[in-house]
mmCIF file of C-alpha atoms in Angstrom:
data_model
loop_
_atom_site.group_PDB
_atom_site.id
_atom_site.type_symbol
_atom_site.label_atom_id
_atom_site.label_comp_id
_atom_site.label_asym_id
_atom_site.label_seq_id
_atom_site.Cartn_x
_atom_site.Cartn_y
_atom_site.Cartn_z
ATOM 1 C CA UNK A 1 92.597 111.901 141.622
ATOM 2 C CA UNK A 2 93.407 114.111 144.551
ATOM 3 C CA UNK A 3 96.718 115.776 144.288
ATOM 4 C CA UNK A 4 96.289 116.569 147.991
ATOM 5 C CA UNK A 5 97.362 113.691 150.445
ATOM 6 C CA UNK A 6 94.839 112.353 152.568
ATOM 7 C CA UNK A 7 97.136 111.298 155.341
ATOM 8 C CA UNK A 8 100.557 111.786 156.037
ATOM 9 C CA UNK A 9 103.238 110.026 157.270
ATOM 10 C CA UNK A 10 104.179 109.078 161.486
ATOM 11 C CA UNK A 11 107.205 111.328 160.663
ATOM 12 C CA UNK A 12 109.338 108.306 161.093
ATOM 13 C CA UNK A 13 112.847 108.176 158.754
ATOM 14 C CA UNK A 14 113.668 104.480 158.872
ATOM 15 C CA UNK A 15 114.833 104.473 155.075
ATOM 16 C CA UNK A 16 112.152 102.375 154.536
ATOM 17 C CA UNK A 17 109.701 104.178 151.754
ATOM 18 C CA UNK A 18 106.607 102.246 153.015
ATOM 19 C CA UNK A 19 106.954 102.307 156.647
ATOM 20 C CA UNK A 20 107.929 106.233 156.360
ATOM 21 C CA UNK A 21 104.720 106.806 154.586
ATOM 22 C CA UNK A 22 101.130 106.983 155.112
ATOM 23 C CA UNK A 23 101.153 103.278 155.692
ATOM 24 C CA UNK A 24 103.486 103.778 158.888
ATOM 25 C CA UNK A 25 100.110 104.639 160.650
ATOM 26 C CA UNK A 26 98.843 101.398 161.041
ATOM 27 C CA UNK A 27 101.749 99.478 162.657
ATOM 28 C CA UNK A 28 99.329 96.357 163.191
ATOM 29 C CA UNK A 29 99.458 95.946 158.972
ATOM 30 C CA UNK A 30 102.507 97.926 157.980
ATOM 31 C CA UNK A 31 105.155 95.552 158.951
ATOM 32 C CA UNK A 32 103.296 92.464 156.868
ATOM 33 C CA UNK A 33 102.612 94.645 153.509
ATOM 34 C CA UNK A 34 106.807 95.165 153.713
ATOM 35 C CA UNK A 35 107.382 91.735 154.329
ATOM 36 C CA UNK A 36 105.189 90.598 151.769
ATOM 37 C CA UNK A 37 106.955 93.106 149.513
ATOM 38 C CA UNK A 38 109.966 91.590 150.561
ATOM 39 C CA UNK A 39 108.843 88.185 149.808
ATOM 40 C CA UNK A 40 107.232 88.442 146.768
ATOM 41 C CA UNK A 41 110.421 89.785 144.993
ATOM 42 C CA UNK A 42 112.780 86.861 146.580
ATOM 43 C CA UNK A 43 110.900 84.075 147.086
ATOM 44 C CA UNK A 44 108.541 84.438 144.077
ATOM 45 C CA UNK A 45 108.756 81.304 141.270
ATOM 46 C CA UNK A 46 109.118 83.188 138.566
ATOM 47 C CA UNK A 47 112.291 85.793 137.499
ATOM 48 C CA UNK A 48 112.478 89.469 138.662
ATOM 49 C CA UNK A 49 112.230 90.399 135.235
ATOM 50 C CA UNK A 50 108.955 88.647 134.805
ATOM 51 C CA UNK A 51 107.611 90.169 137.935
ATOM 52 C CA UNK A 52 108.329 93.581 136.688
ATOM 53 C CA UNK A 53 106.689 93.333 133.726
ATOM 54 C CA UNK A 54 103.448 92.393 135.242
ATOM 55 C CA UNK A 55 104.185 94.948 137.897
ATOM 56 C CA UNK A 56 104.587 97.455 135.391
ATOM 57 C CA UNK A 57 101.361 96.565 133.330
ATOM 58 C CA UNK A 58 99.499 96.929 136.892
ATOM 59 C CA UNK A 59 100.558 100.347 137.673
ATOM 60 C CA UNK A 60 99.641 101.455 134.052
ATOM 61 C CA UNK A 61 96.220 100.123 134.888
ATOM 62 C CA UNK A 62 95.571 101.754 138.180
ATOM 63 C CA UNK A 63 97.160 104.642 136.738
ATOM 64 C CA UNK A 64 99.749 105.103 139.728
ATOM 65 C CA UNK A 65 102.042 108.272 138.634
ATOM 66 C CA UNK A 66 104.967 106.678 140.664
ATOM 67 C CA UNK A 67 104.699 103.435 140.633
ATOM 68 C CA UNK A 68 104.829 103.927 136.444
ATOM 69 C CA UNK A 69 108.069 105.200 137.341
ATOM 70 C CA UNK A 70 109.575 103.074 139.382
ATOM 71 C CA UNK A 71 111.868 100.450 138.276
ATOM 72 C CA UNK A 72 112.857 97.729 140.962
ATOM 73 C CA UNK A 73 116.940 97.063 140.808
ATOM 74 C CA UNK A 74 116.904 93.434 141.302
ATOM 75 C CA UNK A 75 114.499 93.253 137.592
ATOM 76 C CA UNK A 76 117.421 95.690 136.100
ATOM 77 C CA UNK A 77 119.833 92.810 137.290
ATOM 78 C CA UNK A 78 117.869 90.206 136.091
ATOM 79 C CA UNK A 79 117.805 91.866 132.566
ATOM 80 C CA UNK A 80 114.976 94.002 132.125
ATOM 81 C CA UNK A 81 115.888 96.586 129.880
ATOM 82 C CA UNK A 82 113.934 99.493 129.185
ATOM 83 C CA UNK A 83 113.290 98.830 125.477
ATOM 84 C CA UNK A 84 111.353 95.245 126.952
ATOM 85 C CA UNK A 85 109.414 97.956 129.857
ATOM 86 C CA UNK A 86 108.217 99.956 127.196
ATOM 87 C CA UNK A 87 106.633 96.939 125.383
ATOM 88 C CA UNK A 88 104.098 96.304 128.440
ATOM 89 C CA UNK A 89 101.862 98.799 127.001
ATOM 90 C CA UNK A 90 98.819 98.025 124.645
ATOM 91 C CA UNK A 91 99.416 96.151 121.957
ATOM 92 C CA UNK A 92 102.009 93.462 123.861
ATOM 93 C CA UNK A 93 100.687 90.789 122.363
ATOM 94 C CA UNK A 94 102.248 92.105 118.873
ATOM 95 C CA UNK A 95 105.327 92.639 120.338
ATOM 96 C CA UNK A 96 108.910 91.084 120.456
ATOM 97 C CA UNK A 97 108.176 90.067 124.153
ATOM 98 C CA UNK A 98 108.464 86.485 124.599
ATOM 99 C CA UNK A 99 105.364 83.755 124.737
ATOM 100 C CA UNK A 100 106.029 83.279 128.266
ATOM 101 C CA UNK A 101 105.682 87.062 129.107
ATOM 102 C CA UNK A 102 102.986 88.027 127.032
ATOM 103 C CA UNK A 103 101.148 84.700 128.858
ATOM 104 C CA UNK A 104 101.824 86.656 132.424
ATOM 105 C CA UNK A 105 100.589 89.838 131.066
ATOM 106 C CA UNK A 106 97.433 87.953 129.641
ATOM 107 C CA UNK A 107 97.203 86.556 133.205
ATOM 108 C CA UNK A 108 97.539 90.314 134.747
ATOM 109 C CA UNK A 109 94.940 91.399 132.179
ATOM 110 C CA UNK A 110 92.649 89.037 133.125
ATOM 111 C CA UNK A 111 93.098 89.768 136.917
ATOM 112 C CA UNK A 112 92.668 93.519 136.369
ATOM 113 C CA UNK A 113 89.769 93.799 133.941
ATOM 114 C CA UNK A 114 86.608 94.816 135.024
ATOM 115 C CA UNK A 115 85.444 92.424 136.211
ATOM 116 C CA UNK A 116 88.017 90.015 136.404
ATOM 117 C CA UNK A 117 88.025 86.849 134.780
ATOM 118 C CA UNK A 118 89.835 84.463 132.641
ATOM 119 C CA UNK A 119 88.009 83.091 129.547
ATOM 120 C CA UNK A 120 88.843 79.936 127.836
ATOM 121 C CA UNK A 121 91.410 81.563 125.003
ATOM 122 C CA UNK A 122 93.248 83.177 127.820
ATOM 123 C CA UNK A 123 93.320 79.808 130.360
ATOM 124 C CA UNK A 124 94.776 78.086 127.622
ATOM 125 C CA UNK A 125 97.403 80.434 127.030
ATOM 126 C CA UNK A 126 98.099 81.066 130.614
ATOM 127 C CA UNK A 127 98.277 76.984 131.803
ATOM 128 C CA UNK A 128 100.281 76.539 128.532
ATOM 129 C CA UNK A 129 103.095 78.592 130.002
ATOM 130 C CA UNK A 130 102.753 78.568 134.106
ATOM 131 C CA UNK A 131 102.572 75.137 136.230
ATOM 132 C CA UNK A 132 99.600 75.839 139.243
ATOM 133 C CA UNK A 133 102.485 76.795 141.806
ATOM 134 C CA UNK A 134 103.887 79.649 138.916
ATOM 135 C CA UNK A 135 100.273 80.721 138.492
ATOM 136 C CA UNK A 136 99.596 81.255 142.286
ATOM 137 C CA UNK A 137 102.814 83.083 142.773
ATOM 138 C CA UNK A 138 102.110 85.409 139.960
ATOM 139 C CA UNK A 139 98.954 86.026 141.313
ATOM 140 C CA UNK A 140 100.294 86.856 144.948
ATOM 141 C CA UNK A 141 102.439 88.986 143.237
ATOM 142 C CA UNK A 142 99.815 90.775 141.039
ATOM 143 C CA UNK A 143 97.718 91.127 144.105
ATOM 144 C CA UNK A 144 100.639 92.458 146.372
ATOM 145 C CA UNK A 145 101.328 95.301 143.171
ATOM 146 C CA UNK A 146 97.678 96.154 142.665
ATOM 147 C CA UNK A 147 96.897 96.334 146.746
ATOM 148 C CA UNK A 148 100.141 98.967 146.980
ATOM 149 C CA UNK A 149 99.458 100.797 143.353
ATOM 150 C CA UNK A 150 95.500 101.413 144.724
ATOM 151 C CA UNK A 151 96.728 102.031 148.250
ATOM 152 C CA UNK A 152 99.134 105.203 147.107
ATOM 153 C CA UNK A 153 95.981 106.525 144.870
ATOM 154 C CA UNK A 154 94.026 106.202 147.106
ATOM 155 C CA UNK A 155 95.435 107.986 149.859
ATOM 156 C CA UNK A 156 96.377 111.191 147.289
ATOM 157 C CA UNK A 157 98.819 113.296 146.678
ATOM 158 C CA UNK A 158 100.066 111.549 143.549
ATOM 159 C CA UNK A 159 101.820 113.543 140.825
ATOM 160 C CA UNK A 160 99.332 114.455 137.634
ATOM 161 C CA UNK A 161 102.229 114.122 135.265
ATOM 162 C CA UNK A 162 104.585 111.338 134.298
ATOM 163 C CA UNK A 163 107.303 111.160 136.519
ATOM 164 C CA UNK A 164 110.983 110.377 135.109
ATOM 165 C CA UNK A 165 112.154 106.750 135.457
ATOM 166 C CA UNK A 166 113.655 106.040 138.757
ATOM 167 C CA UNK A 167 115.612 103.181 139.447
ATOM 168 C CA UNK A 168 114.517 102.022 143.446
ATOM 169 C CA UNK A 169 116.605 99.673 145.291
ATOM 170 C CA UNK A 170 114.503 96.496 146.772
ATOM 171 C CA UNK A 171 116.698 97.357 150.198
ATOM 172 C CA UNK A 172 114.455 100.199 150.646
ATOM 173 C CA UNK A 173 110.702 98.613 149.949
ATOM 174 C CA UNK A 174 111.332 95.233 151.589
ATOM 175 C CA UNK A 175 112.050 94.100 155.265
ATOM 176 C CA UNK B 1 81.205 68.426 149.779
ATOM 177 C CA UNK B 2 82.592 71.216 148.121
ATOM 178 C CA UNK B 3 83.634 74.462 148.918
ATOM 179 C CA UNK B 4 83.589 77.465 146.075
ATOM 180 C CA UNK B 5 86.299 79.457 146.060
ATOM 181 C CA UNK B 6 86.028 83.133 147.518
ATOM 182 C CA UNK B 7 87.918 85.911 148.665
ATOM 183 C CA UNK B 8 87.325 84.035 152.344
ATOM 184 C CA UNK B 9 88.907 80.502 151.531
ATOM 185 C CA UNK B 10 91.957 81.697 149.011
ATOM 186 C CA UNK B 11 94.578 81.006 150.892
ATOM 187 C CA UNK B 12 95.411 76.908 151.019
ATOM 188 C CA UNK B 13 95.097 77.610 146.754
ATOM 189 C CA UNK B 14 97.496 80.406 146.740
ATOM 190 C CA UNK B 15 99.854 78.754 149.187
ATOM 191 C CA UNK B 16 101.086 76.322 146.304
ATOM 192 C CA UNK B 17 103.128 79.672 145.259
ATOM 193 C CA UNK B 18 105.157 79.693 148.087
ATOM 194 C CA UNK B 19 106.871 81.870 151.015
ATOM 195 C CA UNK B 20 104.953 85.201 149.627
ATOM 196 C CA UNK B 21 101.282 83.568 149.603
ATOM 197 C CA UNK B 22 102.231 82.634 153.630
ATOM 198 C CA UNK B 23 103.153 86.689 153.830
ATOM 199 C CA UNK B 24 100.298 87.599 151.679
ATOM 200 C CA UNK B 25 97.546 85.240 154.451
ATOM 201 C CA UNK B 26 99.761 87.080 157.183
ATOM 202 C CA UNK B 27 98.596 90.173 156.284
ATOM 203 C CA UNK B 28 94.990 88.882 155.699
ATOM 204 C CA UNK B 29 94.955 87.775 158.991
ATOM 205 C CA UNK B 30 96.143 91.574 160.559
ATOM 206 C CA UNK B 31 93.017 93.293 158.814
ATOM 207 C CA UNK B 32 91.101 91.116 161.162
ATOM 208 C CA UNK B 33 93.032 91.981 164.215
ATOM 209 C CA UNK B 34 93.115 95.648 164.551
ATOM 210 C CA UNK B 35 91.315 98.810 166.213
ATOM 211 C CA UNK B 36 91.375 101.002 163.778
ATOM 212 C CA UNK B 37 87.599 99.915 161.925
ATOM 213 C CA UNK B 38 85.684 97.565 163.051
ATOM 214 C CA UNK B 39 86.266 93.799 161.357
ATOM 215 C CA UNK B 40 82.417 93.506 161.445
ATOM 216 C CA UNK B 41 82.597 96.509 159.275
ATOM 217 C CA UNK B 42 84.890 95.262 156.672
ATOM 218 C CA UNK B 43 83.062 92.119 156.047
ATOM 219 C CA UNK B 44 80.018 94.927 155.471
ATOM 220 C CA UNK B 45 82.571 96.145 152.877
ATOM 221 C CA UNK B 46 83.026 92.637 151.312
ATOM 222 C CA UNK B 47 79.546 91.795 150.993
ATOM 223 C CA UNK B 48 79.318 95.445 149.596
ATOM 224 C CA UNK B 49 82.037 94.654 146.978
ATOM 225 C CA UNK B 50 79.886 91.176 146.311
ATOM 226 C CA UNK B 51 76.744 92.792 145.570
ATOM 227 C CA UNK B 52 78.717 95.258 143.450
ATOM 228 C CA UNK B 53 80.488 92.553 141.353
ATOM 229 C CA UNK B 54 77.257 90.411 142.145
ATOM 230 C CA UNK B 55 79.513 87.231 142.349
ATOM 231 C CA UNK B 56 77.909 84.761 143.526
ATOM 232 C CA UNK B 57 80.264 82.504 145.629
ATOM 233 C CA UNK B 58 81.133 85.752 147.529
ATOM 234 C CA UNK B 59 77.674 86.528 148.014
ATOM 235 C CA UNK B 60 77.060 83.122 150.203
ATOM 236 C CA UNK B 61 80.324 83.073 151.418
ATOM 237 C CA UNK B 62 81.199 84.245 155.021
ATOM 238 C CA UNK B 63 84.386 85.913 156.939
ATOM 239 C CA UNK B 64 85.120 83.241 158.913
ATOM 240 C CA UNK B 65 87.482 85.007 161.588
ATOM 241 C CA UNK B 66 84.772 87.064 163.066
ATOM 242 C CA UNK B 67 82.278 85.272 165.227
ATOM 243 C CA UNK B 68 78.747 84.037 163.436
ATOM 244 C CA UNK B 69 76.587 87.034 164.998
ATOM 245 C CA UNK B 70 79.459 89.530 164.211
ATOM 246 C CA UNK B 71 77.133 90.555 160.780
ATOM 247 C CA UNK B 72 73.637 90.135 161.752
ATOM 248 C CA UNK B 73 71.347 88.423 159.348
ATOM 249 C CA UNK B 74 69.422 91.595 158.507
ATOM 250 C CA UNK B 75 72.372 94.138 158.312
ATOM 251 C CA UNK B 76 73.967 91.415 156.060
ATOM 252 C CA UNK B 77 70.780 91.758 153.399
ATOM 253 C CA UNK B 78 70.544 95.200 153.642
ATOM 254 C CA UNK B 79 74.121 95.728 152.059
ATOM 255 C CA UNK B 80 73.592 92.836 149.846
ATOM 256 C CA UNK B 81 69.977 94.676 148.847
ATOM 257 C CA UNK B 82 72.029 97.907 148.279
ATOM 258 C CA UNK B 83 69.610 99.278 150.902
ATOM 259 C CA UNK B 84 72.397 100.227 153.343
ATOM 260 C CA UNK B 85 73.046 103.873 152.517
ATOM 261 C CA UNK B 86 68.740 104.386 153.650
ATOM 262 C CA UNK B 87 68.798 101.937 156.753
ATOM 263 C CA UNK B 88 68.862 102.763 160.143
ATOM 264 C CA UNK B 89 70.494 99.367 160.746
ATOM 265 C CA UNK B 90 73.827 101.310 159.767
ATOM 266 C CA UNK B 91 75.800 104.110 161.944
ATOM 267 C CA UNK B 92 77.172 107.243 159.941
ATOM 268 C CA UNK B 93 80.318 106.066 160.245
ATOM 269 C CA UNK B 94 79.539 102.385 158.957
ATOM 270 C CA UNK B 95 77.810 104.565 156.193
ATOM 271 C CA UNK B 96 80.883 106.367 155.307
ATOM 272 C CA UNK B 97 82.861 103.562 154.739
ATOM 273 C CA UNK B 98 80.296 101.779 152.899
ATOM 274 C CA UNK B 99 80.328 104.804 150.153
ATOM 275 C CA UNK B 100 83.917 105.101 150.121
ATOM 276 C CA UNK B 101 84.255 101.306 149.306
ATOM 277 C CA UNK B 102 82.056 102.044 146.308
ATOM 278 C CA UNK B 103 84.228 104.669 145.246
ATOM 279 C CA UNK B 104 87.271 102.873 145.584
ATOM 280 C CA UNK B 105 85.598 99.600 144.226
ATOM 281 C CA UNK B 106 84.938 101.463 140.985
ATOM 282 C CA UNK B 107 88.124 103.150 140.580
ATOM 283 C CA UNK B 108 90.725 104.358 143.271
ATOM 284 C CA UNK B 109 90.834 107.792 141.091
ATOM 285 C CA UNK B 110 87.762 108.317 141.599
ATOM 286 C CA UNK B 111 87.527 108.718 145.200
ATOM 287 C CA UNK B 112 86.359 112.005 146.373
ATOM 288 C CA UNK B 113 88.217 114.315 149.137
ATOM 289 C CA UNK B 114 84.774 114.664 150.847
ATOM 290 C CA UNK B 115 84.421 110.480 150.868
ATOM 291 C CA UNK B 116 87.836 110.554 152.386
ATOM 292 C CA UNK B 117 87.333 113.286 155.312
ATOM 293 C CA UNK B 118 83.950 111.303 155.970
ATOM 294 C CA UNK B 119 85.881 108.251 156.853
ATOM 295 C CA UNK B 120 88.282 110.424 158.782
ATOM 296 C CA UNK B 121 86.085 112.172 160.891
ATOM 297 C CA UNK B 122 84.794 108.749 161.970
ATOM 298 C CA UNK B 123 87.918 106.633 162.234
ATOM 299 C CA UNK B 124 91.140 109.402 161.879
ATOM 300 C CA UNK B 125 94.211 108.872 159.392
ATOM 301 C CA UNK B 126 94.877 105.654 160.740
ATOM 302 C CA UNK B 127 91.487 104.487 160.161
ATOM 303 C CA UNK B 128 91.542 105.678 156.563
ATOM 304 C CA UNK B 129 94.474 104.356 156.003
ATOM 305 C CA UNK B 130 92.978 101.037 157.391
ATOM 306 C CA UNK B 131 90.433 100.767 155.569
ATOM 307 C CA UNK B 132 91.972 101.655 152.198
ATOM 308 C CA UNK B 133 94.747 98.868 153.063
ATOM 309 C CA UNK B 134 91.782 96.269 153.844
ATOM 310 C CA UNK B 135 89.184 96.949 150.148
ATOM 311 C CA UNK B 136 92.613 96.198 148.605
ATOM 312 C CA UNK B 137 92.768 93.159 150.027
ATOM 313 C CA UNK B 138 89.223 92.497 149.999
ATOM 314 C CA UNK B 139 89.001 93.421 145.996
ATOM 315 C CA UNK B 140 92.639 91.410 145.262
ATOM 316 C CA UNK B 141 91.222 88.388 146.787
ATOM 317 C CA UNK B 142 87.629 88.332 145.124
ATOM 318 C CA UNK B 143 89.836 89.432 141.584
ATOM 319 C CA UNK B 144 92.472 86.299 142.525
ATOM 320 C CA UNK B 145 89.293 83.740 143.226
ATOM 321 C CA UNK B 146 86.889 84.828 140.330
ATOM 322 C CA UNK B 147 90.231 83.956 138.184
ATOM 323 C CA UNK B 148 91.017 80.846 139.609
ATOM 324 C CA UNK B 149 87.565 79.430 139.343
ATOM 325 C CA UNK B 150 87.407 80.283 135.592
ATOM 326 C CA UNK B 151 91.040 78.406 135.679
ATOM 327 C CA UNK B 152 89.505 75.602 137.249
ATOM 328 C CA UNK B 153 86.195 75.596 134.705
ATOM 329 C CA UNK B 154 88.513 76.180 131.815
ATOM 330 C CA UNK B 155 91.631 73.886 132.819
ATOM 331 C CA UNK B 156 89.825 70.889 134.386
ATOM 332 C CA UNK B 157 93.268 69.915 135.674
ATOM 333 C CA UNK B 158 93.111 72.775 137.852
ATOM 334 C CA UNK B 159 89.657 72.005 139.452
ATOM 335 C CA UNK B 160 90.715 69.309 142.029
ATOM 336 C CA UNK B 161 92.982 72.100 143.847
ATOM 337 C CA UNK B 162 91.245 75.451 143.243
ATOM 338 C CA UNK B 163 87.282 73.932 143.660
ATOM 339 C CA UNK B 164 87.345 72.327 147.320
#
């Protein structure tokens, strides 16, 4: 991973983390990854709380220093405590997370493995708990995490060590 | 007739979740509409990422924003061959971005500073930047269909919306 960033920012302060970043230099795509952003936190069809969760097991995946970090405000309001964060790692499935959230995080693993894939055990587990709309949403929002997590490696200039937990308001990552 | 699903025809499946799949087709739709790297080029990065996974349904499948002759018919084997990095068919700048997209295909980590400035010297920042914004898109959307087609073989229920 190269601590070194490959690109830097317009030099824009909006407030806006994404548009003030890297991703500021490509105004034909930056405006619809923040609305997206946006969109998949309000409009989504499943809770905040879910969404971080399979957020969180995402950035562990990709390895992204900050987005490991990060904790989005509106999944604090919708209950996500820290003790239920910290149970995203390996070894959910033994954990007091609920059947519907370990079903999403089966969902995310199957998405991120490598290659991806869903095999009967997990299909059953996954359509046991989401209707097809709740499944598609997840996955827009799995694919929305996993585009940003793999965007902000790739460009560099990530931290090598864990960074403290930092609340982030949705005001400033959203449209 | 049906249609498999690929990274190319996700989006009426996905749209069943709502206002974010219409913002997630959005952007989709800007990768294709740009100056930054060449569109032609990215679908060379697809079929790269095809041959890589060696999926099938993205194999045949084919980007249908760009015009039929955008990927000519022996450029198109050559990347699906692996044979692209030896070809003349290719520029040194379609080259670069063919090796970073293997890089980044088999981890983001593992993407070296010299695959970077290679794409930068061809296409600048904003063309890195680009192109790292599109393979995540690319890679999301073969992920999201190989997982919705093992929904649809596993969950027959599924198969009448996700198998067209």
């Amino acid at each position: 991973m190269s601590a070194k960033p490959r690109a830097t920012g317009p030099g824009t302060q909006t407030g806006n983390v994404i548009r003030d970043s890297a991703m500021g230099l490509v105004p034909e795509t930056v405006s619809h990854i923040i609305a997206l952003n946006g969109s998949v936190w309000r409009d989504s069809l499943v809770t905040p709380s879910l969404l971080e969760i399979v957020r969180l097991r995402n950035a562990r995946t990709v390895n992204c220093v900050i987005c490991r970090s990060v904790r989005y405000d509106v999944a604090r309001q919708d209950g996500l405590t820290e003790d239920r964060a910290d149970m995203v790692a390996d070894g959910y499935e033994q954990s007091a997370l609920t059947t519907r959230e370990k079903a999403a995080l089966t969902l995310a693993d199957s998405y991120l493995g490598f290659p991806a894939g869903v095999n009967a055990d997990a299909a059953k587990q996954i359509t046991g708990e989401f209707s097809e709309a709740e499944i598609a949403s997840l996955l827009v929002a799995l694919m929305n995490f996993n585009i940003s997590s793999r965007t902000a490696v790739s460009i560099g200039g990530m931290p090598e060590n864990p960074l403290p937990i930092m609340e982030v308001s949705l005001a400033i990552a959203a449209d | 007739m049906t249609e498999t699903l690929s990274s190319v025809n996700l989006d009426a499946a996905l749209s069943k979740g709502g206002a974010a799949a219409a913002g997630l087709t959005r952007l989709w739709e800007s990768l294709w509409q740009q100056d930054h790297v060449p569109p032609a080029l990215l679908e060379l990065c697809r079929l790269n990422f095809a041959r890589l996974y060696n999926d099938t349904a993205e194999l045949g499948a084919a980007m249908p924003y760009l015009p039929t002759d955008a990927v000519t018919a022996d450029r198109r084997q050559a990347v699906i061959e692996g044979k692209a990095h030896d070809s003349a068919l290719f520029s040194e700048a379609e080259k670069a971005a063919l090796f970073f997209a293997e890089y980044y295909w088999m981890d983001a980590q593992s993407i070296t500073d010299e695959a970077a400035d290679a794409v930068k010297a061809h296409f600048g920042e904003p063309g890195l930047v680009l192109l790292i914004e599109a393979l995540g898109c690319i890679d999301a959307r073969i992920r999201t269909a190989r997982c919705l087609r093992d929904m649809a073989a596993f969950a027959p229920a599924m198969e009448a919306t996700y198998v067209r």
